[in-house]
PDB file of N, CA and C in Angstrom:
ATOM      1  N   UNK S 386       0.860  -1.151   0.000  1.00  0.00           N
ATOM      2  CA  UNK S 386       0.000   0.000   0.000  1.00  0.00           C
ATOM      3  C   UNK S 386       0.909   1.217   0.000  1.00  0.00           C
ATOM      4  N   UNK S 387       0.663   2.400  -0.927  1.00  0.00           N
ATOM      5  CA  UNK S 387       1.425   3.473  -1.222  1.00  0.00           C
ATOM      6  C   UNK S 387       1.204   4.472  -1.291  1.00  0.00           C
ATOM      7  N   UNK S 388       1.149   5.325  -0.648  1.00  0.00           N
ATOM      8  CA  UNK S 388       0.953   6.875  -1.494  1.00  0.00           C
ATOM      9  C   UNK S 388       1.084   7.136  -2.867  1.00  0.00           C
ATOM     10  N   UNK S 389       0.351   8.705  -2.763  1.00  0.00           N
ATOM     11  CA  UNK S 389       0.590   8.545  -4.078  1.00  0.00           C
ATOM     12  C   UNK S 389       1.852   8.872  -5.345  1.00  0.00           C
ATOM     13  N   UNK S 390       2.479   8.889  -4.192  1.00  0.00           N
ATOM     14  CA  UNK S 390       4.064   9.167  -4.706  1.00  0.00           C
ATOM     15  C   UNK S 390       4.926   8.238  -4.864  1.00  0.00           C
ATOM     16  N   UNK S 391       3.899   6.900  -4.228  1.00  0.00           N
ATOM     17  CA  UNK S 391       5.071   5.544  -3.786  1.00  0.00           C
ATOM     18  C   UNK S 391       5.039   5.530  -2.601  1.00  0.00           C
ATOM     19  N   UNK S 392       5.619   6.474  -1.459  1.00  0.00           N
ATOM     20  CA  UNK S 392       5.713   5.865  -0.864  1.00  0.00           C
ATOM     21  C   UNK S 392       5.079   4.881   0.394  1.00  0.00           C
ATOM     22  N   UNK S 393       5.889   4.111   0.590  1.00  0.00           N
ATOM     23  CA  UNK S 393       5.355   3.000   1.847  1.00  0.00           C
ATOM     24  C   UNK S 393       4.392   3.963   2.974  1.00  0.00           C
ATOM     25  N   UNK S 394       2.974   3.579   3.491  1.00  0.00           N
ATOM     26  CA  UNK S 394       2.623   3.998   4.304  1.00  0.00           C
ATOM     27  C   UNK S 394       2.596   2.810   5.001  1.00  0.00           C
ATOM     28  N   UNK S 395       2.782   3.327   6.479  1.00  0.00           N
ATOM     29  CA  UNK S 395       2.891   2.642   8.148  1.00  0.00           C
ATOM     30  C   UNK S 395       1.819   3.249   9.274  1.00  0.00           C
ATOM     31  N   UNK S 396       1.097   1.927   9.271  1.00  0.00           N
ATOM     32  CA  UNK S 396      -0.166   2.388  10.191  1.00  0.00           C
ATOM     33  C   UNK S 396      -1.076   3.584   9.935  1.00  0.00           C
ATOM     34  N   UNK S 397      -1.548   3.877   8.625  1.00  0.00           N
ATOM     35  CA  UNK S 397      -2.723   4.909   7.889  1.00  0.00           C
ATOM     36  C   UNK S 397      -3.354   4.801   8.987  1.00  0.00           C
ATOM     37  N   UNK S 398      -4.153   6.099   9.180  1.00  0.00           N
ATOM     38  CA  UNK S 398      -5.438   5.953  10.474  1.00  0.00           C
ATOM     39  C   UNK S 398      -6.284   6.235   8.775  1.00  0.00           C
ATOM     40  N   UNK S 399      -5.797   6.941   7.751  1.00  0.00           N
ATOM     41  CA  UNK S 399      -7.176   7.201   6.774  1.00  0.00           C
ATOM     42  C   UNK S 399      -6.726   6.786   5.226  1.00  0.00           C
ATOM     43  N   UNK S 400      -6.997   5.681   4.731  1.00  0.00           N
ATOM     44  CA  UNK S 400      -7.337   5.468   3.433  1.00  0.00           C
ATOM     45  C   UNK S 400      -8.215   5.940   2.535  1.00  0.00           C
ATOM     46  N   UNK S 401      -8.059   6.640   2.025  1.00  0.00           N
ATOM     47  CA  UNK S 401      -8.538   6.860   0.365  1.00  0.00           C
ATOM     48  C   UNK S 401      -9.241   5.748  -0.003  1.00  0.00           C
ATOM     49  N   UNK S 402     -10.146   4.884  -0.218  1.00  0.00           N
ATOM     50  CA  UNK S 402      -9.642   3.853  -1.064  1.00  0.00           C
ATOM     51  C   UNK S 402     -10.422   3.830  -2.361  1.00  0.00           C
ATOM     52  N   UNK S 403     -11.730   4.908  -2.600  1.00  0.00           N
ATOM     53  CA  UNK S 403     -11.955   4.978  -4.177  1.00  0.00           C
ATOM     54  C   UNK S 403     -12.571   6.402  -3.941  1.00  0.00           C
ATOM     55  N   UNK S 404     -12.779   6.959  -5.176  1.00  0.00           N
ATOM     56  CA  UNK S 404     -13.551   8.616  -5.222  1.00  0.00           C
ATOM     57  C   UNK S 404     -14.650   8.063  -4.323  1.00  0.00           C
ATOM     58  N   UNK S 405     -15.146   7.452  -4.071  1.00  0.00           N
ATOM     59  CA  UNK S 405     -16.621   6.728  -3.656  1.00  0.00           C
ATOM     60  C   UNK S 405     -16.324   6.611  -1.671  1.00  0.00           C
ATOM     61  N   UNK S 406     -15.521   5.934  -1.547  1.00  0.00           N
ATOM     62  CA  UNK S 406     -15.182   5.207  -0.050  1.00  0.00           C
ATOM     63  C   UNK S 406     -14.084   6.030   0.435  1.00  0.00           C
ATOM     64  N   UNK S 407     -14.428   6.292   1.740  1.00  0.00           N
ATOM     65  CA  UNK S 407     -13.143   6.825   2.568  1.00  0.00           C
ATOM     66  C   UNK S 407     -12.669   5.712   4.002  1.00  0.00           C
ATOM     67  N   UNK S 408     -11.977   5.333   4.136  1.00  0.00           N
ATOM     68  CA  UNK S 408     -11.858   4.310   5.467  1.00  0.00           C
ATOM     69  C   UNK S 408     -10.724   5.328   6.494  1.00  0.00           C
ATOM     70  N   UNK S 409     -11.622   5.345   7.693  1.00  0.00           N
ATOM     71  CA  UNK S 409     -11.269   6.366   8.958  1.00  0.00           C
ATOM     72  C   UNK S 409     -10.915   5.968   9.924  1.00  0.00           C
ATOM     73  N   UNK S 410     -10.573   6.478  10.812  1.00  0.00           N
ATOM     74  CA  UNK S 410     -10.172   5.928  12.082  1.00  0.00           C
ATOM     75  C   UNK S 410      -9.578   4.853  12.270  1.00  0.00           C
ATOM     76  N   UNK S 411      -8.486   4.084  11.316  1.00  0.00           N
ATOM     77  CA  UNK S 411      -8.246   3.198  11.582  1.00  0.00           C
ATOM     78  C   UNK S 411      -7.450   2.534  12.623  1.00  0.00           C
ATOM     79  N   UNK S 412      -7.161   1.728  13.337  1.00  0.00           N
ATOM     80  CA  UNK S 412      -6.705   1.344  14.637  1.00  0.00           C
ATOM     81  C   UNK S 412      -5.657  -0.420  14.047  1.00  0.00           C
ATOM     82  N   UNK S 413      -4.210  -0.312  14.297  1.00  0.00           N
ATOM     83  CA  UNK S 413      -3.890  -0.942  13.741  1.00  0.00           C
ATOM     84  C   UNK S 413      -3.375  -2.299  14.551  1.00  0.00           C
ATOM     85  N   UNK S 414      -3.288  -4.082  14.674  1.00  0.00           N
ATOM     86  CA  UNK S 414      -2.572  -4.615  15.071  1.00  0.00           C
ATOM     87  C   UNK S 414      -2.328  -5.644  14.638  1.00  0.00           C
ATOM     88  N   UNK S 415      -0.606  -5.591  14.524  1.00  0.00           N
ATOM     89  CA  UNK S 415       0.360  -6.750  13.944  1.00  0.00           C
ATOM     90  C   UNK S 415       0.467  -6.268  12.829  1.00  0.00           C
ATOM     91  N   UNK S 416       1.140  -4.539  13.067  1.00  0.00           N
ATOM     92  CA  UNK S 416       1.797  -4.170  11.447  1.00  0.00           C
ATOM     93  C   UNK S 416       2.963  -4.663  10.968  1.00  0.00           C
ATOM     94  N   UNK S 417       3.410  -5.439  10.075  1.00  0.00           N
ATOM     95  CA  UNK S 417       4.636  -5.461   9.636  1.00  0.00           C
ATOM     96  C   UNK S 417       4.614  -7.602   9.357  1.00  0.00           C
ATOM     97  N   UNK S 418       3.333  -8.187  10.332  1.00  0.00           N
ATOM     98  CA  UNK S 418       3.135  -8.874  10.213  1.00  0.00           C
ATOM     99  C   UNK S 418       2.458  -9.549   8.475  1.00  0.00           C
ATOM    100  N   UNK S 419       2.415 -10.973   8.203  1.00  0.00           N
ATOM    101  CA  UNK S 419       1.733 -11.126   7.142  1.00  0.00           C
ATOM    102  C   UNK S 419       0.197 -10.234   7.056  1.00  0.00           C
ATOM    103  N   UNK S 420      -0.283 -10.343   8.010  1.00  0.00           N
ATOM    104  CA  UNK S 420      -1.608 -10.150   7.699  1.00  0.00           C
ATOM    105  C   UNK S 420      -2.201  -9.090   9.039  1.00  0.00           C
ATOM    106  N   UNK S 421      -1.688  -7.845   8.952  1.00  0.00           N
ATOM    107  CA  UNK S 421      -1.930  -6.796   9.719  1.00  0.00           C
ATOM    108  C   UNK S 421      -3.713  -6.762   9.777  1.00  0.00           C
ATOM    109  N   UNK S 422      -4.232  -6.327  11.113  1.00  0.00           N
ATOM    110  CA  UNK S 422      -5.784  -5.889  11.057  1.00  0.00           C
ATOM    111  C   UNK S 422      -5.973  -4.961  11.447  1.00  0.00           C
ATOM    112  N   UNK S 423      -6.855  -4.121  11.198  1.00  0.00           N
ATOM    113  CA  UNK S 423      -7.449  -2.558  11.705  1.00  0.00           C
ATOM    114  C   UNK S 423      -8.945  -3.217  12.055  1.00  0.00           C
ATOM    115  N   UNK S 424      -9.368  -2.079  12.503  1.00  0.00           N
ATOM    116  CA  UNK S 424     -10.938  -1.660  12.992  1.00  0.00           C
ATOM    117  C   UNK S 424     -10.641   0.512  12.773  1.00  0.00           C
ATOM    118  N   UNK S 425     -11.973  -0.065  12.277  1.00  0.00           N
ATOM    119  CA  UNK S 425     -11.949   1.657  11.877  1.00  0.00           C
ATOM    120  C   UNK S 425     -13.631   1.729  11.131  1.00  0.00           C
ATOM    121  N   UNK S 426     -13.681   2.811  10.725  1.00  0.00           N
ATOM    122  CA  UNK S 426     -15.112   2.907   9.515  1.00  0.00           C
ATOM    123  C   UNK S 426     -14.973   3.044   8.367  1.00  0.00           C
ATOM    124  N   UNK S 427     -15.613   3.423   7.260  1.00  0.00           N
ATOM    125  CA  UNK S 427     -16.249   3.060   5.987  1.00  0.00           C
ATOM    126  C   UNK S 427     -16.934   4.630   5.996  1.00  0.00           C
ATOM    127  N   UNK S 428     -16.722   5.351   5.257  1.00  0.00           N
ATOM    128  CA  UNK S 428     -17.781   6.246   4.512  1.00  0.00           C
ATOM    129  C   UNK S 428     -17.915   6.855   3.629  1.00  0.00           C
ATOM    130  N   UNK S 429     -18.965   7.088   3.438  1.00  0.00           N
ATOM    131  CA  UNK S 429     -19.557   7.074   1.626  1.00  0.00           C
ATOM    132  C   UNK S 429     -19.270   8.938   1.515  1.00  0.00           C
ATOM    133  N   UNK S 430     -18.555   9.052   0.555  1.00  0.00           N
ATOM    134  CA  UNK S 430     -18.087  10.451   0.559  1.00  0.00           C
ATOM    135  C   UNK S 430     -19.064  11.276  -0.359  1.00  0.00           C
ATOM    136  N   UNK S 431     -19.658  10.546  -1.411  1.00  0.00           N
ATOM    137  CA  UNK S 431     -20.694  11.117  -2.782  1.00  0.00           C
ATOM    138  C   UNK S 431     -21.219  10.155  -3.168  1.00  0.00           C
ATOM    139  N   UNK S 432     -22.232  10.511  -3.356  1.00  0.00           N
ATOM    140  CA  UNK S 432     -23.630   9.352  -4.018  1.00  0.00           C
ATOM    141  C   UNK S 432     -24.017   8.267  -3.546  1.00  0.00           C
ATOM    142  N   UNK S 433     -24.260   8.595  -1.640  1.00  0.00           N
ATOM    143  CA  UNK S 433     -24.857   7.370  -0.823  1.00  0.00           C
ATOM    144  C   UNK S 433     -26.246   7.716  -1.248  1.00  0.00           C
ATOM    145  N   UNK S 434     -26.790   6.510  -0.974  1.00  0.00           N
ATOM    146  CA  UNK S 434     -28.274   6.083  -0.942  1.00  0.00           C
ATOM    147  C   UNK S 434     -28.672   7.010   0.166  1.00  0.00           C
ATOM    148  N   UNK S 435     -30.324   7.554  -0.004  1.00  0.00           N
ATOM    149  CA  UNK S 435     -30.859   8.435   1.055  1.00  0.00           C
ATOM    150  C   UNK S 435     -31.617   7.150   1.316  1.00  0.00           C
ATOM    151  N   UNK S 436     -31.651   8.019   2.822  1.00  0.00           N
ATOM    152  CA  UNK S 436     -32.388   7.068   4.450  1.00  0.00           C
ATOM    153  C   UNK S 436     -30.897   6.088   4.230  1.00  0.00           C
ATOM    154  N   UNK S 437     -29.939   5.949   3.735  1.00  0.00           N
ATOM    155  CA  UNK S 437     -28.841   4.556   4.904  1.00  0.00           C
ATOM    156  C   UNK S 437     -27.875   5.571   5.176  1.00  0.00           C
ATOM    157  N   UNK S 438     -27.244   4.538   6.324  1.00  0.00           N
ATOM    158  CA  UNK S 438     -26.412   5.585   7.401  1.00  0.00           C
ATOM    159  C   UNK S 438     -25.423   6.216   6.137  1.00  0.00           C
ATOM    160  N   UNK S 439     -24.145   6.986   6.174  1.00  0.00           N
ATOM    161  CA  UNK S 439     -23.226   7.305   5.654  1.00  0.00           C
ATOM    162  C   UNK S 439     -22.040   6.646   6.087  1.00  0.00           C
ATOM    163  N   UNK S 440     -21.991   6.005   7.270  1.00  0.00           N
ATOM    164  CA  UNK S 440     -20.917   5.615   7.392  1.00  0.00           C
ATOM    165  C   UNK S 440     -21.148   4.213   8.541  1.00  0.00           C
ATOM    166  N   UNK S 441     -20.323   3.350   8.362  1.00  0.00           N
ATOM    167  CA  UNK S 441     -20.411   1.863   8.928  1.00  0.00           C
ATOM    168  C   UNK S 441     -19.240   1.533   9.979  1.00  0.00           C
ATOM    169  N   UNK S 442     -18.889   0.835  10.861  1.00  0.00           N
ATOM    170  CA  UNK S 442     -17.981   0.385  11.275  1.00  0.00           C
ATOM    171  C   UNK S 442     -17.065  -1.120  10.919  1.00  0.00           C
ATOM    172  N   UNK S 443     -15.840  -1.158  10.922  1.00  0.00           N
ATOM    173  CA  UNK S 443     -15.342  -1.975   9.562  1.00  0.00           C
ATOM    174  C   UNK S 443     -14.465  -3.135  10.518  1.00  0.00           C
ATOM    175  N   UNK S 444     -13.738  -3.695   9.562  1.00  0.00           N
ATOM    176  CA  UNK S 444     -12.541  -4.645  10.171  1.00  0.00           C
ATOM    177  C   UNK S 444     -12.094  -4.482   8.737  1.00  0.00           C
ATOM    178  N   UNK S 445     -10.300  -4.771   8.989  1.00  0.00           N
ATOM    179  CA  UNK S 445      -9.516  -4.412   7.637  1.00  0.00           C
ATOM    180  C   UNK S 445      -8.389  -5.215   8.249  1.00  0.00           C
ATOM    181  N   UNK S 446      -8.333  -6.322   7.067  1.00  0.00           N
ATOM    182  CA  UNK S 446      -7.384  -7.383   6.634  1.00  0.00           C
ATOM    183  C   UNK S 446      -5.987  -6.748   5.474  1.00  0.00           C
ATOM    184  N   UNK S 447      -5.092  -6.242   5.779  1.00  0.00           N
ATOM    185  CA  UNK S 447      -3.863  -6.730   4.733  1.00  0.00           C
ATOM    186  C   UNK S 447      -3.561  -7.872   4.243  1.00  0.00           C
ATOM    187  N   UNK S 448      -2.994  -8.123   3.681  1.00  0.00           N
ATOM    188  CA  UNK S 448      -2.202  -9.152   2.485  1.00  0.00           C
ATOM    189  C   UNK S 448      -1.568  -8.991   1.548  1.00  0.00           C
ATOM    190  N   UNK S 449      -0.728 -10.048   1.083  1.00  0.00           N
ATOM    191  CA  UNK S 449      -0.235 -10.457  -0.125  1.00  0.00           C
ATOM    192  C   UNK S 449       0.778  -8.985  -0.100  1.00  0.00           C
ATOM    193  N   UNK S 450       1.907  -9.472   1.029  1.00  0.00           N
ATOM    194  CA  UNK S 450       2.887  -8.241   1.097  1.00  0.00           C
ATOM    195  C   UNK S 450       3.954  -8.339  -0.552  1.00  0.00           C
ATOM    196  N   UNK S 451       4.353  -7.521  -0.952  1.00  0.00           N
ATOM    197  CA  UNK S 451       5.151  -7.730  -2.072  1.00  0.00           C
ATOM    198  C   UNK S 451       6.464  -6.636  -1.709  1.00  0.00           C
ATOM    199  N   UNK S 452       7.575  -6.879  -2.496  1.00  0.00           N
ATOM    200  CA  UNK S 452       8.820  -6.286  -1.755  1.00  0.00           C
ATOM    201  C   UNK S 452       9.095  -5.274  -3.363  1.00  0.00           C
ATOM    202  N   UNK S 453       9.264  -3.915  -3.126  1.00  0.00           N
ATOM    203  CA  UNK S 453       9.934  -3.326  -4.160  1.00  0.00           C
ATOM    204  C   UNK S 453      11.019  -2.801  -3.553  1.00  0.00           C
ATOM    205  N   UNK S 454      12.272  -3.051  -4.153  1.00  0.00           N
ATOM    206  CA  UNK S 454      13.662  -2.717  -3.635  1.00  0.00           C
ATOM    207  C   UNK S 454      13.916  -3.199  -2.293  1.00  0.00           C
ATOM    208  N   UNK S 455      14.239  -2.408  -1.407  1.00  0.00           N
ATOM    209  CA  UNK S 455      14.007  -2.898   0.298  1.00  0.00           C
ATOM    210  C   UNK S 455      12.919  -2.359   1.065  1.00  0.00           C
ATOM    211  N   UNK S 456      11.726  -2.063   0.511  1.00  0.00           N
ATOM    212  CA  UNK S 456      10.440  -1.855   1.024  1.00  0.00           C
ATOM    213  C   UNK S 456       9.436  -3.092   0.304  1.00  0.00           C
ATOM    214  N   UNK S 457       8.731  -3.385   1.571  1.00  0.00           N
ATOM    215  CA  UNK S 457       7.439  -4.131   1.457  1.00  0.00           C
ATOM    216  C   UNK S 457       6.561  -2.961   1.362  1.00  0.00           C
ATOM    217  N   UNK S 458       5.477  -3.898   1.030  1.00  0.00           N
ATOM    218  CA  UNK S 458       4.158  -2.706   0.763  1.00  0.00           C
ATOM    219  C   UNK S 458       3.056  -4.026   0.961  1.00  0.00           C
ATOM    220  N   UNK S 459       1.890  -3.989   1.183  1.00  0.00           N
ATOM    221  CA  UNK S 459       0.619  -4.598   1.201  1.00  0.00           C
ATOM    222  C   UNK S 459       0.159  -4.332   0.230  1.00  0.00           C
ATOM    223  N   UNK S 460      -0.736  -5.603  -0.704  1.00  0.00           N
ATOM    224  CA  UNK S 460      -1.298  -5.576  -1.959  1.00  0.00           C
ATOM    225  C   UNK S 460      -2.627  -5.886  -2.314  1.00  0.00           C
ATOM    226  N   UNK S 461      -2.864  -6.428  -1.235  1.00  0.00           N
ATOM    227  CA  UNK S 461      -4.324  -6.435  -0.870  1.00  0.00           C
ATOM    228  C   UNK S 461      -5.312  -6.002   0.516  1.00  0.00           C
ATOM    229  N   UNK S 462      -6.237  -5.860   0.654  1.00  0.00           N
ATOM    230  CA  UNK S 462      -7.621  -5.495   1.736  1.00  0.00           C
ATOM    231  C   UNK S 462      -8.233  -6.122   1.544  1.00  0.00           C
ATOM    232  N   UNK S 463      -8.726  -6.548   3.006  1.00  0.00           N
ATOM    233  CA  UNK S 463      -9.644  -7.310   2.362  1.00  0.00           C
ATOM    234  C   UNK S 463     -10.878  -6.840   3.618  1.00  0.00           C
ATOM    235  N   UNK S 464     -12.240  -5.706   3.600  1.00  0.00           N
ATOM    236  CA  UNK S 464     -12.483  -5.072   4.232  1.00  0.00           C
ATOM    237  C   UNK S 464     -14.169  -6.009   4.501  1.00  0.00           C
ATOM    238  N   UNK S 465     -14.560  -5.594   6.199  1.00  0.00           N
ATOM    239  CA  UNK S 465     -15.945  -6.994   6.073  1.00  0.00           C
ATOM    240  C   UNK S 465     -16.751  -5.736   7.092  1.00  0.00           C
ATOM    241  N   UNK S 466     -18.198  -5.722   7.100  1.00  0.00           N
ATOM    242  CA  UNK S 466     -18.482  -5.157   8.271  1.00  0.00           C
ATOM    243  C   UNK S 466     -18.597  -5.540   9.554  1.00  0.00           C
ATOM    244  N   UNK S 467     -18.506  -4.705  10.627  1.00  0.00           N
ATOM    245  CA  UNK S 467     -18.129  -5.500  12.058  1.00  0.00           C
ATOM    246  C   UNK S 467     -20.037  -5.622  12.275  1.00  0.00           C
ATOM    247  N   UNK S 468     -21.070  -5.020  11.708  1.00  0.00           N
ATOM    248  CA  UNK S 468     -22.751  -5.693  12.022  1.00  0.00           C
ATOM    249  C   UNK S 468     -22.856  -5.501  10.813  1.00  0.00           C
ATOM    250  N   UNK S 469     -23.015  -6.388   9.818  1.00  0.00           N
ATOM    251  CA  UNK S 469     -23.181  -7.149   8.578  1.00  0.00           C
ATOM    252  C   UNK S 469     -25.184  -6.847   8.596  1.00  0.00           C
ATOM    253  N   UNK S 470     -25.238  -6.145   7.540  1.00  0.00           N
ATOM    254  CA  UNK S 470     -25.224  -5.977   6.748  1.00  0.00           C
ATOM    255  C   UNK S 470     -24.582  -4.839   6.019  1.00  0.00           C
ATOM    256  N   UNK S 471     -23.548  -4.525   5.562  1.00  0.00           N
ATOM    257  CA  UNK S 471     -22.710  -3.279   4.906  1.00  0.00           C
ATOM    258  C   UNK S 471     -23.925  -2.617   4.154  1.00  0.00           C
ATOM    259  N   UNK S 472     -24.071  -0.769   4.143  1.00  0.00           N
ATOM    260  CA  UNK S 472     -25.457  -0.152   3.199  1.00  0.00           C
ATOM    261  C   UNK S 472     -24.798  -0.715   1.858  1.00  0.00           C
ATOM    262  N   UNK S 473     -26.092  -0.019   0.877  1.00  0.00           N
ATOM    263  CA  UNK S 473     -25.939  -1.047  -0.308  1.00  0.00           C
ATOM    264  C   UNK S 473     -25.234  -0.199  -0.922  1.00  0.00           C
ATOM    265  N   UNK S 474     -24.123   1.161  -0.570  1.00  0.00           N
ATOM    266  CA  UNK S 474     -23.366   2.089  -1.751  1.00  0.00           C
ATOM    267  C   UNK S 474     -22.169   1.741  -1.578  1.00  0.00           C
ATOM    268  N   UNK S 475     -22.092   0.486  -0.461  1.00  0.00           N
ATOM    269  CA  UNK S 475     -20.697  -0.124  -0.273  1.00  0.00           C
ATOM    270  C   UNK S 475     -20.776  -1.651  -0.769  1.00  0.00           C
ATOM    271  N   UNK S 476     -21.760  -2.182  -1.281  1.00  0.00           N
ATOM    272  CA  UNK S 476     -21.760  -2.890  -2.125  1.00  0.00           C
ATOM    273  C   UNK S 476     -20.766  -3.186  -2.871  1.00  0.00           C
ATOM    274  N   UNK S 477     -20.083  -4.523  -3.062  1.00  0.00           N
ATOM    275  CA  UNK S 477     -19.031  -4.548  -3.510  1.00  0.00           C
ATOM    276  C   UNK S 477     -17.747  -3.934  -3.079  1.00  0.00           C
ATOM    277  N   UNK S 478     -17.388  -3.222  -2.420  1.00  0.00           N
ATOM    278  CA  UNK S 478     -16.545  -3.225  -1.375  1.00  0.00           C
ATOM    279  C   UNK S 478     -15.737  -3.653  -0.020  1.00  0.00           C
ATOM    280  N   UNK S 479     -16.940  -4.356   0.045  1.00  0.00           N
ATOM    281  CA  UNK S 479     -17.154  -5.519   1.612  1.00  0.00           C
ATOM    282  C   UNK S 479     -16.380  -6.563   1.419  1.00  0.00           C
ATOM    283  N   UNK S 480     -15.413  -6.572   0.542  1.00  0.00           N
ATOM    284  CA  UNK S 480     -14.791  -7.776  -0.284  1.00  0.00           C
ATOM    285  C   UNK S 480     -12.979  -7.021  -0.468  1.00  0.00           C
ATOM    286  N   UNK S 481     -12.501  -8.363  -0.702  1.00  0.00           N
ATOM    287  CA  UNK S 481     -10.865  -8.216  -1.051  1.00  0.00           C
ATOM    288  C   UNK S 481     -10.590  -7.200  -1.931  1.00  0.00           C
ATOM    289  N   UNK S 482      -9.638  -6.249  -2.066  1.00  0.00           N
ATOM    290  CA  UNK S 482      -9.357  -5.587  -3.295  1.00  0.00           C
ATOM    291  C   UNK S 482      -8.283  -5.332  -3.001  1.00  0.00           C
ATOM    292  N   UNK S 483      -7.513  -5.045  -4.596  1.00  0.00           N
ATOM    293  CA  UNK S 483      -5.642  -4.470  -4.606  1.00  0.00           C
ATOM    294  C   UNK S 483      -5.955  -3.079  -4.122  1.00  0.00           C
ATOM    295  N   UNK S 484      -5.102  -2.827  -3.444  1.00  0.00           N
ATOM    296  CA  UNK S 484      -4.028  -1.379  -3.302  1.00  0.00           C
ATOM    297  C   UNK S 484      -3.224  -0.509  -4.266  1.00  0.00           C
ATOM    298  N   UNK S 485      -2.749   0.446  -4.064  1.00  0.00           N
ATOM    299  CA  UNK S 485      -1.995   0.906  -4.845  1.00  0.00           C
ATOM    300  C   UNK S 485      -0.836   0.569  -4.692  1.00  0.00           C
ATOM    301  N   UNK S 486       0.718   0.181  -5.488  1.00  0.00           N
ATOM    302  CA  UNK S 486       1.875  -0.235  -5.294  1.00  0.00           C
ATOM    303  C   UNK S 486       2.713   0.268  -6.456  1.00  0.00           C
ATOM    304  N   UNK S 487       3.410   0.671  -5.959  1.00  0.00           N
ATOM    305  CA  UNK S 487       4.540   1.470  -6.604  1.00  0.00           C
ATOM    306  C   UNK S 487       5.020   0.535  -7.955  1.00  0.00           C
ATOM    307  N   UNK S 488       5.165   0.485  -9.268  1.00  0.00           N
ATOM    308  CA  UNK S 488       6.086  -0.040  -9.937  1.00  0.00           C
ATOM    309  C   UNK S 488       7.399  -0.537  -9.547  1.00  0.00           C
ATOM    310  N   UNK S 489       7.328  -2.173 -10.117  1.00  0.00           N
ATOM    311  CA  UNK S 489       8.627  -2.699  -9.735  1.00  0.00           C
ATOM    312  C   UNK S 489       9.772  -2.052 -10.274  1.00  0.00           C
TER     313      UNK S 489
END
């Protein structure tokens, strides 16, 4: 996972992760590990559904670390809600997805 310059970020409290989704507050443990976890939220920045909340409370999986030069980076999320049912503008999000990663 990278900025947008490349570089390596360590323990984000706030992901970007599409024009659509913002992930906040994140709370991090076993960074550096295979498979780091957060707890944090989910919110819909433009074009949530009216009457559902705007924002959810989350759990956030890393993975699939990959090494460019002598930095690792995380290559996947894999994001679930912590009271399931996720609103429906996060649809499809509630699921694994790549990161951004610097060119090898």
């Amino acid at each position: 996972m990278a900025d947008r310059y490349g570089r390596a970020w360590q323990h984000p409290e706030t992901i970007d992760l599409t024009t659509l989704i913002l992930l906040d507050g994140l709370t991090w443990r076993d960074w550096g590990a295979p498979r780091p976890r957060a707890t944090g939220e989910a919110s819909c920045k433009v074009g949530c559904t009216a009457g559902q909340a705007r924002s959810y409370q989350i759990r956030v999986v890393l993975s699939d670390r990959v090494r460019r030069g002598s930095v690792a980076y995380y290559g996947e999320a894999t994001i679930t809600p912590v009271h399931p049912p996720a609103p429906t503008w996060a649809t499809g999000f509630a699921r694994k997805g790549s990161l951004n990663l610097p060119d090898s």
